Amino acid sequence: MTTSLLNNPFFSSFLHILFLLLHIFNSSSFFALAEHTSSTTSLSGNNNTEAKALLQWKASLDNQSQSVLSSWVGISPCINWIGITCGNSGSVTNLTLESFGLRGTLDDFNFSTFRNLFVLDLANNSLSGTIPHEIGKLRNLALLNLYVNQLSGSIPREIGLLESLNELNLASNVLTGRIPYSIGKLRNLSFLALSTNELSGPIPSSIGNLTNLSELYLWDNKLSGPIPSSIGNLTSLFLLYVWGNKLSGSIPQEIMLLESLNYLDLSSNILTGRIPYSIGKLKKLSFLGLSYNQLSGPIPSSIRNLTSISELYLGHNKLSSPIPQEIGLLESLYHLALSGNKFHGPLPSEMNNLTHLKVLVLDTNEFTGHLLADLCHGGVLKIFTASHNYFSGSIPESLKNCTGLHRLRLDWNQLTGNISEVFGVYPRLRYIDLSYNNFYGELSSKWGDCRNMTSLKISNNNVSGEIPPELGKATQLQVIDVSSNQLKGAIPKDLGGLKLLYKLLLNNNNLSGAIPLDIKMLSNLQFLNLASNNLSGLIPKQLCECSNLLLLNLSGNKFRESIPGEIGFLLSLRDLDLSCNFLTREIPRQLGQLQRLETLNVSHNMLSGRIPSTFKDMLSLTTVDISSNKLQGPIPDIKAFHNASFEALRDNMGICGNASGLKPCILPRSSKTVKRKSNKLVVLIVLPLLGSLLLVLVVIGALFILCKRARKRIAEPENEQDRNIFTILGHDGKKLYENIVEATEEFNSNYCIGEGGYGTVYKAVMPAEQVVAVKKLHRSQTEKLSDFKAFEKEVCVLANIRHRNIVKMYGFCSHAKHSFLVYEFIERGSLRKIISSEEQAIELDWMKRLNVVKGVGGALSYLHHSCSPPIIHRDITSNNILLDMEYEAHVSDFGTARLLMPDSSNWTSFAGTFGYTAPELAYTMKVTEKCDVYSFGVVTMEVMTGRHPGDLISALLSPGSSSSSSMPPIAQHTLLKDVLDHRISLPKKEAAEGVVHMMKIALACLQPNPQSRPTMEKISFELTTKWPPLPKAFSTISLGDLFS
């Protein structure tokens, strides 16, 4: 039967078919297996290539960065590698390392390896170098974010090859050059940010090709030329920020085609012409910024169509004509700024409809008429400034009841009314200026209820009555100016409780009585003007406790007896006026200690005797007036007296010297004759004795010389010329020495730019027009340099220090006549000088201040951790930090810096400046890096508060205050915003985050225990990483919150 089946043709066919099917099945399985194996091999190879590329880039970063990327090990980046995301194919698609503190470059990043990369986010790091051209190989990239790094060079044109890009953010770097024309190829872009760089040239017209763009940030660059008309093609644009450039020409009409715009900011450019009437087409605008340009003409009436607008900034242009009544239709408006223009006429009554206004800025125009009757009808007004106009009439009732006011400026108008009746109580008020008006009446005790007020200015009015003692309850006051009124009575002693007060101006009134001794409690006081009153009694010697005084004016009063010598302890004093009093006796010699004094007036008193010889040290003095006294003898041999006019020296008992109208000082002839006769008698008696004595001395001298020569043969010879050191890098030292002496005219005081404990600083312009700063050391310092060779070696080390935030030391010259250090010249001068100047301090905005602190931190980190051996500065103060024209900080004065050698015993001498030195120096005298850290904390707080924070530090860091459980009341109840520099507006957004972060760091630096303070390396890292977001609203953050 089996044989018959095999011979059966049907069965035979069945077997053939069966074998054929089995063969097909096996073949397909084989090919499938082969294909799978091939795919797996390819995928593994791709992973290996990407892993090698990432590890190669990691190896190029600094050690700290490599530590952060410690999970990057092995050959599988898709498995637990931090910041890496892979797609289904197993290839890297997302590389996100935002805010990881990475330091390095992109030079070793192999872009060509990552063909499937979709997201590259390296924002908020410290990457430097250029953006490589190879970045154009990331053809699938949809998001490129390099925001907040230190990338430099130009934007490569290959960026235009990334045609899949949806978001491109290169903001907050130091990129230069032009925006590449090829950027117009990125037609899928919806977000483009190139702001806060140093880009120049025009905005390329190709930008009009980016028709999908919704947000465009080009602000804070150096872009120039007109705004291209092609910008009108960006009809999807929601936000356009190009402020802070050098764009010129008129506002293009094509911008009015961007009907989707919500935010338009063209401020701080050089735009001219009129505001286009067609601006009314931008009906969705909620923010319009055109301030700080050169726009002219009226505000167009078409502005009525901007019914969604909430913020309108037109300040500081050349706009004119009255305000159109149509502005009253913008009922959503809460911020209106029109200052610094030529607007005139009365305010339209329709502006009373703007009940949502929080900020109204009208100052520096030519407005007339009355203030708006319903100015604060909505009850939300916080800031109202209308100074420097011609407003008249009384204060509207709505303003009296405007309890939410924070800032009010009505100075320089023609307003009138009883000041005790037309103003109310403003519990949130921080700043008020009513100066130069016609207000009358008495100062109300209610001003003392404004507990947050930092500045009260009511000068040049007709205010009468007494200064209310209740004013002492406004403990946040920093400025009181009620000068040029008709105030009478005594100065209340309660003002002594105003610990933060730095300016007290009570001059030109009818105040009487003595200066209260409580004034000594005003340790922050810098300006005290009590001139032109009827004050009497003695000048209190306790004034010397106001050690920060820059100006003291007590002229035009009835003070009697002597000038207290303690005034000589006011070492910061710049201006001293004691004229027109009844002062007697001699001028105290202690006044010669006022080496920073620039103006001195003691005229119209009854001072007698000679001018103290100590006045020869007052080299900063430029103006002097000693007229109408009973002074006699020679005038000091300094420039101020030599250049003084005869009127400033006249009407004295017999002063003489080299000055206009004075007789030369010559000894009487009779005394010369007597002296000559007595000299002859002495010669006759002494001559024989001298002969004998001379013979003895010759013998002794010969023996001494022989002994000395014998010693000299044994000892190593020392050439006197060896003490003439000329260590100037890259220069002929001797020649440079001669050039400097010539450039400063033998260190003439005309070239003096500063004075320190170790020497005097001069400005020297060299023959090649190079400007240098020369610190001529006091002779007492050069005499201490016993080992000149060691010192020369040390100077060479210091001269080789190179850091962008450290003043370059070019070298040292030591000569028998002069010894000096040569430094780089920094244009703006010291941080202290800038902070002390009202005008310059306003220019130093919050971002500049934060950058100053970052720069100083970076410099100290370099000195402590990058120099071998480490260098301690020992005298970090605001006076030793110089700012260049770009407000970049440079740490200066290595006159006190020494190389820190391990186990050295040479670090036991006290160094530093009082108020900046660490507390442990009072008992250990051991200088360590942590002393610099403490000084850095003081300087940081000084930058933020605008004054030396001595009292604030004492209050915050009293014993036990470092723990939250025993935190002092000042920390718990004082808001941060109330201690910040009031001369600039409160910080916002990023600046606010930076201020809070840096104040926290400052407090950490000020810990009494040195071991609890952070290192400068850690501080520098904290300063350069992304600042943490605010834990709550900035206005509610207390000093206590900074300890957490």
PDB file of C-alpha atoms in Angstrom, residues 14-28:
ATOM      1  CA  PHE A  14       1.108  16.857  -2.981  1.00  0.00           C
ATOM      2  CA  LEU A  15       4.573  16.100  -1.597  1.00  0.00           C
ATOM      3  CA  HIS A  16       6.211  18.471  -4.083  1.00  0.00           C
ATOM      4  CA  ILE A  17       3.870  21.268  -3.050  1.00  0.00           C
ATOM      5  CA  LEU A  18       4.450  20.552   0.638  1.00  0.00           C
ATOM      6  CA  PHE A  19       8.249  20.682   0.262  1.00  0.00           C
ATOM      7  CA  LEU A  20       7.957  23.888  -1.730  1.00  0.00           C
ATOM      8  CA  LEU A  21       5.897  25.597   1.007  1.00  0.00           C
ATOM      9  CA  LEU A  22       8.329  24.509   3.685  1.00  0.00           C
ATOM     10  CA  HIS A  23      11.231  25.903   1.661  1.00  0.00           C
ATOM     11  CA  ILE A  24       9.467  29.257   1.181  1.00  0.00           C
ATOM     12  CA  PHE A  25       8.659  29.479   4.898  1.00  0.00           C
ATOM     13  CA  ASN A  26      12.234  28.738   5.952  1.00  0.00           C
ATOM     14  CA  SER A  27      13.629  31.226   3.454  1.00  0.00           C
ATOM     15  CA  SER A  28      11.390  34.100   4.657  1.00  0.00           C
TER      16      SER A  28
END
